[in-house]
Coordinates of C-alpha atoms in Angstrom, one line a residue:
X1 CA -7.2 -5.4 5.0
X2 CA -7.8 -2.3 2.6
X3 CA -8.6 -5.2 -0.2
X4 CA -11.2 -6.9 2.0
X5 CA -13.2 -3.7 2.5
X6 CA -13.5 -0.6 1.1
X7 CA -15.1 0.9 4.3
X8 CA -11.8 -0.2 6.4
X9 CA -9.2 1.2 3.6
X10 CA -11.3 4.5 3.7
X11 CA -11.4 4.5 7.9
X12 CA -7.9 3.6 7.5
X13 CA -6.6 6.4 5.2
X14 CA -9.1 8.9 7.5
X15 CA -7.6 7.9 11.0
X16 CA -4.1 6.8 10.4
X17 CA -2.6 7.5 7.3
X18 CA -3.8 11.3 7.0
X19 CA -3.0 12.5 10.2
X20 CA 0.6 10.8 9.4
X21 CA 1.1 12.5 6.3
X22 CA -0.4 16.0 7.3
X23 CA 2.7 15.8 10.4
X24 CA 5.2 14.0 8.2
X25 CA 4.4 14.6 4.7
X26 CA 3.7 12.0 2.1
X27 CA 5.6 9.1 3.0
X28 CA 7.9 8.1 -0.2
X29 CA 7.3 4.7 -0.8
X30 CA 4.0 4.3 1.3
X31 CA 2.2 2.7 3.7
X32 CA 1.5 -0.7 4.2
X33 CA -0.6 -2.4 6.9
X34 CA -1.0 -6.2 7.9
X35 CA -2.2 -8.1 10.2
X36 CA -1.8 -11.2 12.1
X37 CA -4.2 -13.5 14.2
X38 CA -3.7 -16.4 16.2
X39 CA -4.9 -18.7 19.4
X40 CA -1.2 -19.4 20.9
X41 CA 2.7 -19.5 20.5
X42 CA 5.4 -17.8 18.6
X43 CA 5.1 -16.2 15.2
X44 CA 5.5 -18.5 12.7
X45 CA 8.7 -17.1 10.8
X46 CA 10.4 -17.0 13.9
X47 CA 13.0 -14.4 14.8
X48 CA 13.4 -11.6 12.1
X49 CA 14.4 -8.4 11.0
X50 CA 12.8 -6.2 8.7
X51 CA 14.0 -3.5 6.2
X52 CA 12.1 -0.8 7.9
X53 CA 10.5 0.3 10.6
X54 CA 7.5 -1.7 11.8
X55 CA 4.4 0.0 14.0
X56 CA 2.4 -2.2 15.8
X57 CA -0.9 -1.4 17.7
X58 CA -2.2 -4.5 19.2
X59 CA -5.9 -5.2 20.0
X60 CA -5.7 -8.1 21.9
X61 CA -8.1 -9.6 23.8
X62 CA -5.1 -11.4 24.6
X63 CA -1.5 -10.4 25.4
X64 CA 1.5 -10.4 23.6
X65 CA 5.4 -10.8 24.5
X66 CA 7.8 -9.4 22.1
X67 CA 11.3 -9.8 21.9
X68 CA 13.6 -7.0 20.5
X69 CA 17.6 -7.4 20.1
X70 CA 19.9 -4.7 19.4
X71 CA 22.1 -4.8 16.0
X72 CA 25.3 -5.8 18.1
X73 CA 23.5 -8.4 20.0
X74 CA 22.8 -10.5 17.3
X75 CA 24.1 -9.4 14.3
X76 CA 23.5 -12.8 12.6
X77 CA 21.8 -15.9 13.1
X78 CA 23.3 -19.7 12.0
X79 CA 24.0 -19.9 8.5
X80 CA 24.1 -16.9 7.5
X81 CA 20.4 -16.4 8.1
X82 CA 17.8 -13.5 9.0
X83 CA 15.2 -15.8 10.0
X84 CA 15.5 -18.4 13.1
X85 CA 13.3 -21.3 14.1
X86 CA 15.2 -21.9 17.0
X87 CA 13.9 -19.5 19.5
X88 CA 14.4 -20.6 23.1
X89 CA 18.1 -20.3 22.9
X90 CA 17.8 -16.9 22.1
X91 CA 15.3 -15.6 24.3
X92 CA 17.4 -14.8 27.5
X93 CA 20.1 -12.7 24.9
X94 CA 17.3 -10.4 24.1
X95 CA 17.9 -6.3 25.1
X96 CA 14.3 -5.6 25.3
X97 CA 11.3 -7.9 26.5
X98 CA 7.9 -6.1 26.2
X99 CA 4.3 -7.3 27.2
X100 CA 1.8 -5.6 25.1
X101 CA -2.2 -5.5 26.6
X102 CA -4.9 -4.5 24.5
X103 CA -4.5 -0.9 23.1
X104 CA -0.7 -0.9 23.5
X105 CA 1.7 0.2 20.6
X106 CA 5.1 -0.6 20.0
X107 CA 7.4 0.6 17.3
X108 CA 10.4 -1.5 16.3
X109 CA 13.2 -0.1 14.5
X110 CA 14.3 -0.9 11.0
X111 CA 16.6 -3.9 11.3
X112 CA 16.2 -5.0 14.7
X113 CA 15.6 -8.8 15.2
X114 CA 12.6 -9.2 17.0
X115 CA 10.0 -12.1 17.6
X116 CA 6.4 -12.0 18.9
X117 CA 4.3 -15.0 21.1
X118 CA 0.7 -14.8 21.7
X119 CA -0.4 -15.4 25.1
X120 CA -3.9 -16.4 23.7
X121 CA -6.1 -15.4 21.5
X122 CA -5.2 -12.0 19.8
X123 CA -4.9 -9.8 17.0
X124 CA -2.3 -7.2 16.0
X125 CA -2.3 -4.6 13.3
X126 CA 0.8 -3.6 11.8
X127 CA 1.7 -0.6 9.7
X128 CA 4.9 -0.6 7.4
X129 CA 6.8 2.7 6.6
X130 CA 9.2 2.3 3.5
X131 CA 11.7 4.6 3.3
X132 CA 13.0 6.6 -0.1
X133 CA 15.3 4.5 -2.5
X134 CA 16.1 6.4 -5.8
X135 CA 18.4 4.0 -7.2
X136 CA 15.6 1.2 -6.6
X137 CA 13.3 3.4 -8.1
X138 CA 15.1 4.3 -11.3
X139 CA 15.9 0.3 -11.9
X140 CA 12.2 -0.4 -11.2
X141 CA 11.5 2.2 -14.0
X142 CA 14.0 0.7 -16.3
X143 CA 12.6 -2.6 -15.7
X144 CA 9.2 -1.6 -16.5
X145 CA 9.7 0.0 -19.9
X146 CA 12.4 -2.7 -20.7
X147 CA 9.3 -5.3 -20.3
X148 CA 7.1 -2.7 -22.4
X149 CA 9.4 -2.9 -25.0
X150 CA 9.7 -4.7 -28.2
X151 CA 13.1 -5.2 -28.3
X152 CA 14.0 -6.6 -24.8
X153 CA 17.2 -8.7 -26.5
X154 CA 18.8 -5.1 -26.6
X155 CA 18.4 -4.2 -22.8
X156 CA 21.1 -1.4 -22.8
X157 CA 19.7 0.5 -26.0
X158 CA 16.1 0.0 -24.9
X159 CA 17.1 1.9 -21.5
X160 CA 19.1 4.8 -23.8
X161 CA 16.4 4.9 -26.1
X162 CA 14.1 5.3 -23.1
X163 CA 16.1 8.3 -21.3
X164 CA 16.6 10.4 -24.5
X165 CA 13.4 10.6 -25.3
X166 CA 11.9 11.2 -21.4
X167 CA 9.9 8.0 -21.5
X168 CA 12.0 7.2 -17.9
X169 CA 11.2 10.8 -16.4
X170 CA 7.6 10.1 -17.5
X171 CA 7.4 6.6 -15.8
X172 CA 8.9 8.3 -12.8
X173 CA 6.5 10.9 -12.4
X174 CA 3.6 8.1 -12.7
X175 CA 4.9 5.9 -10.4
X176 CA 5.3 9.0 -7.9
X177 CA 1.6 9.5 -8.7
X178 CA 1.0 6.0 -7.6
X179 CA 2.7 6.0 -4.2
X180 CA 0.7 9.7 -3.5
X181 CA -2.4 7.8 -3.8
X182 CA -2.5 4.3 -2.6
X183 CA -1.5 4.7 1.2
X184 CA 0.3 1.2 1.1
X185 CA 2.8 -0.8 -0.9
X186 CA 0.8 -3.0 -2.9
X187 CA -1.9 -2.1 -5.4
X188 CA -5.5 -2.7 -4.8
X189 CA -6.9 -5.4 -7.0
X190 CA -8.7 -4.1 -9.9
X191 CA -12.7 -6.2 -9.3
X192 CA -14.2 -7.6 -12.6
X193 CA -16.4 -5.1 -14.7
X194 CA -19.2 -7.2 -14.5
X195 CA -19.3 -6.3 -10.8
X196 CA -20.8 -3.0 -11.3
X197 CA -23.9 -1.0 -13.3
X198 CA -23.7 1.6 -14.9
X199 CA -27.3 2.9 -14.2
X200 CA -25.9 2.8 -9.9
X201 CA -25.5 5.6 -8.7
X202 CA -21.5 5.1 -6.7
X203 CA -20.3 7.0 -3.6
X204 CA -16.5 9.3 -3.8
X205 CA -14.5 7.2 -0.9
X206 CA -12.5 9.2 1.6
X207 CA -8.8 7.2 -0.3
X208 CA -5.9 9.1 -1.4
X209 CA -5.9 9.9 -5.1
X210 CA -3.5 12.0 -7.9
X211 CA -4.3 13.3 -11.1
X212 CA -1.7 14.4 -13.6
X213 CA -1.8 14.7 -17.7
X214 CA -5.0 12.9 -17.9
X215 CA -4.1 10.4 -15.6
X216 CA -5.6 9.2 -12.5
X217 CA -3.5 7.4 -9.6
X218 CA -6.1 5.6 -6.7
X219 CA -4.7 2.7 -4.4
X220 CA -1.6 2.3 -6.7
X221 CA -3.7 2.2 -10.1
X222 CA -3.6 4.1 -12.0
X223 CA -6.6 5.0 -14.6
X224 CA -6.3 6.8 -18.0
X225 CA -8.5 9.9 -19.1
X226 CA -10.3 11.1 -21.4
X227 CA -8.5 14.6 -23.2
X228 CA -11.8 16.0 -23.2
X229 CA -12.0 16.1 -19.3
X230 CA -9.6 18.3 -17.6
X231 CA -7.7 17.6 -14.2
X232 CA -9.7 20.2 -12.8
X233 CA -13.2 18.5 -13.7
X234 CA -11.7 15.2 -12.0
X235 CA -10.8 17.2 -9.0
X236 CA -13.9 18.8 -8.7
X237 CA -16.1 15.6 -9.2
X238 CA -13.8 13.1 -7.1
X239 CA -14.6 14.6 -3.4
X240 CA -15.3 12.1 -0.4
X241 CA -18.7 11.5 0.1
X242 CA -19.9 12.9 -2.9
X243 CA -22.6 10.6 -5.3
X244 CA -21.1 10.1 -8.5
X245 CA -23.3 9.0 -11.4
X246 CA -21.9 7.8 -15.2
X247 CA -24.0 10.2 -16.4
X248 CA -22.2 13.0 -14.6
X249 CA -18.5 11.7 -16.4
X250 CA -20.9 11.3 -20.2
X251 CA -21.1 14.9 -20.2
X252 CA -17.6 15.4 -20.4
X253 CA -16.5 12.9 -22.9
X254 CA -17.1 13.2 -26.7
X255 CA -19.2 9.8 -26.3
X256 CA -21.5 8.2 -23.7
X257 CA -18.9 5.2 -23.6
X258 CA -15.9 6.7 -22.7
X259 CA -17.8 8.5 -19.4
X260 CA -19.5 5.1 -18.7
X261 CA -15.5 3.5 -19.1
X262 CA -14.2 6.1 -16.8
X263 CA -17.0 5.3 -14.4
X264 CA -16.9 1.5 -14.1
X265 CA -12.9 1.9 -14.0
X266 CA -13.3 4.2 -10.9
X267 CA -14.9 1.3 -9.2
X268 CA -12.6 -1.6 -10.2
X269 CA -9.8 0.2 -8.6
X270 CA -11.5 1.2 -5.4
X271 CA -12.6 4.9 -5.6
X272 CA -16.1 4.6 -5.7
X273 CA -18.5 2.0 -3.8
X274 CA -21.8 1.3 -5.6
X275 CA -24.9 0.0 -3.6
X276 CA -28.4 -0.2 -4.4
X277 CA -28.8 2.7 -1.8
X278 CA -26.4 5.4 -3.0
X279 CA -27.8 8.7 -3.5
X280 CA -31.1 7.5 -2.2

């Protein structure tokens, strides 16, 4: 959803995600939100169980049934399986039936098997919470300069190479920056270039963003800068609601191109919108 608009990600971040990290705190891995529509009938993966916890507000206009079993109750399905097609055998086992109207919300524990049927027509939006995982982090680091390298025949040296010299701390730190910023698991798609115009004017969006050693993190992108602008300056010209011009970002670089880069790259990844009316 946050890909389809940038008016939802931003009313989103604004009316979920902020009020969640001001009483939580920054969530480790992010946020992710989905959502499902349908007429009629069962979910199509049938019963489940995810790796964390799943939030579900659901907005109807029709009702929902959900079906929630404990870890004891069915602690695995046939062969060995996580995911069952064959749901009416199952149904009456369940611990916890639920009927959700519009404007209910339910929360189901990490790991619990559950399964949802639509009662007609509805619509349900979904919001992931993933957990902290340093040893999946550090691999995921690994992986990522192993695949930089050169030499990816030596896999053991590349990673040895890579922690002497603080390259892993450093892709640590910017995948941190990433997961501060984006307010879900998956990055926002970067939009062509020739999308946008450098003579717009574009408006800040209300999004999550980090900026560290030059680098700036939005939606899980991250965006190099200039050395000749300062973390402050990016701080002080990124603020929701505010009209950003590429003229604003030229006086900052040492050429007109590297502010106009910096500008166009702000909208690819989602921190800006540009409309004809902007600033008018």
């Amino acid at each position: 959803m946050e890909t389809w608009s940038s008016k939802i990600r931003s009313t989103i971040y604004r009316s979920i995600v902020e009020p969640m990290v001001t009483a939580c705190g920054v969530p480790p891995r992010g946020l992710d939100f989905y959502s499902f529509i349908a007429v009629s009938g069962f979910t199509p993966f049938g019963i489940h169980s995810d790796p964390e916890p799943s939030f579900i507000f659901h907005l109807g206009p029709s009702t929902k049934t959900v079906w929630v079993w404990e870890n004891d109750t069915l602690p695995k399905l046939p062969d060995n399986r996580e995911i069952s097609l064959h749901t009416d055998k199952y149904l009456k086992s369940a611990d916890h039936e639920f009927t959700l109207s519009p404007g209910d919300f339910l929360c189901i524990p990490a790991g619990r098997f559950h399964l949802f049927r639509n009662n007609g027509p509805a619509v349900f939006l979904g919001m992931s919470y993933y957990r902290e995982d340093n040893h999946d982090e550090l691999l995921q680091a690994i992986s990522t300069l192993v695949r930089r390298s050169e030499n990816q025949q030596d896999l053991a040296n590349t990673a040895l190479v890579a922690a002497s010299n603080g390259e892993i701390h450093r892709e640590l730190d910017r995948r941190q920056s990433q997961r501060l910023s984006r307010g879900h698991l998956g990055p926002y798609r970067i939009l062509p270039v020739e999308l946008f115009n450098v003579d717009l004017p574009a408006e800040c969006l209300d999004v999550p963003f980090a900026v560290n050693n030059n680098q700036i993190s939005v939606m899980g992108q991250s965006i190099s800068v200039p050395e000749s602008i300062s973390d402050e300056d990016i701080s002080r010209f990124f603020q929701p609601g505010k009209v950003l011009r590429a003229v604003d970002l030229q006086k900052l670089t040492d050429s007109p191109s590297e502010g106009n880069a910096l500008f166009i790259a702000l909208l690819r990844v989602g921190a800006t919108f540009q409309t004809t009316e902007a600033g008018s």
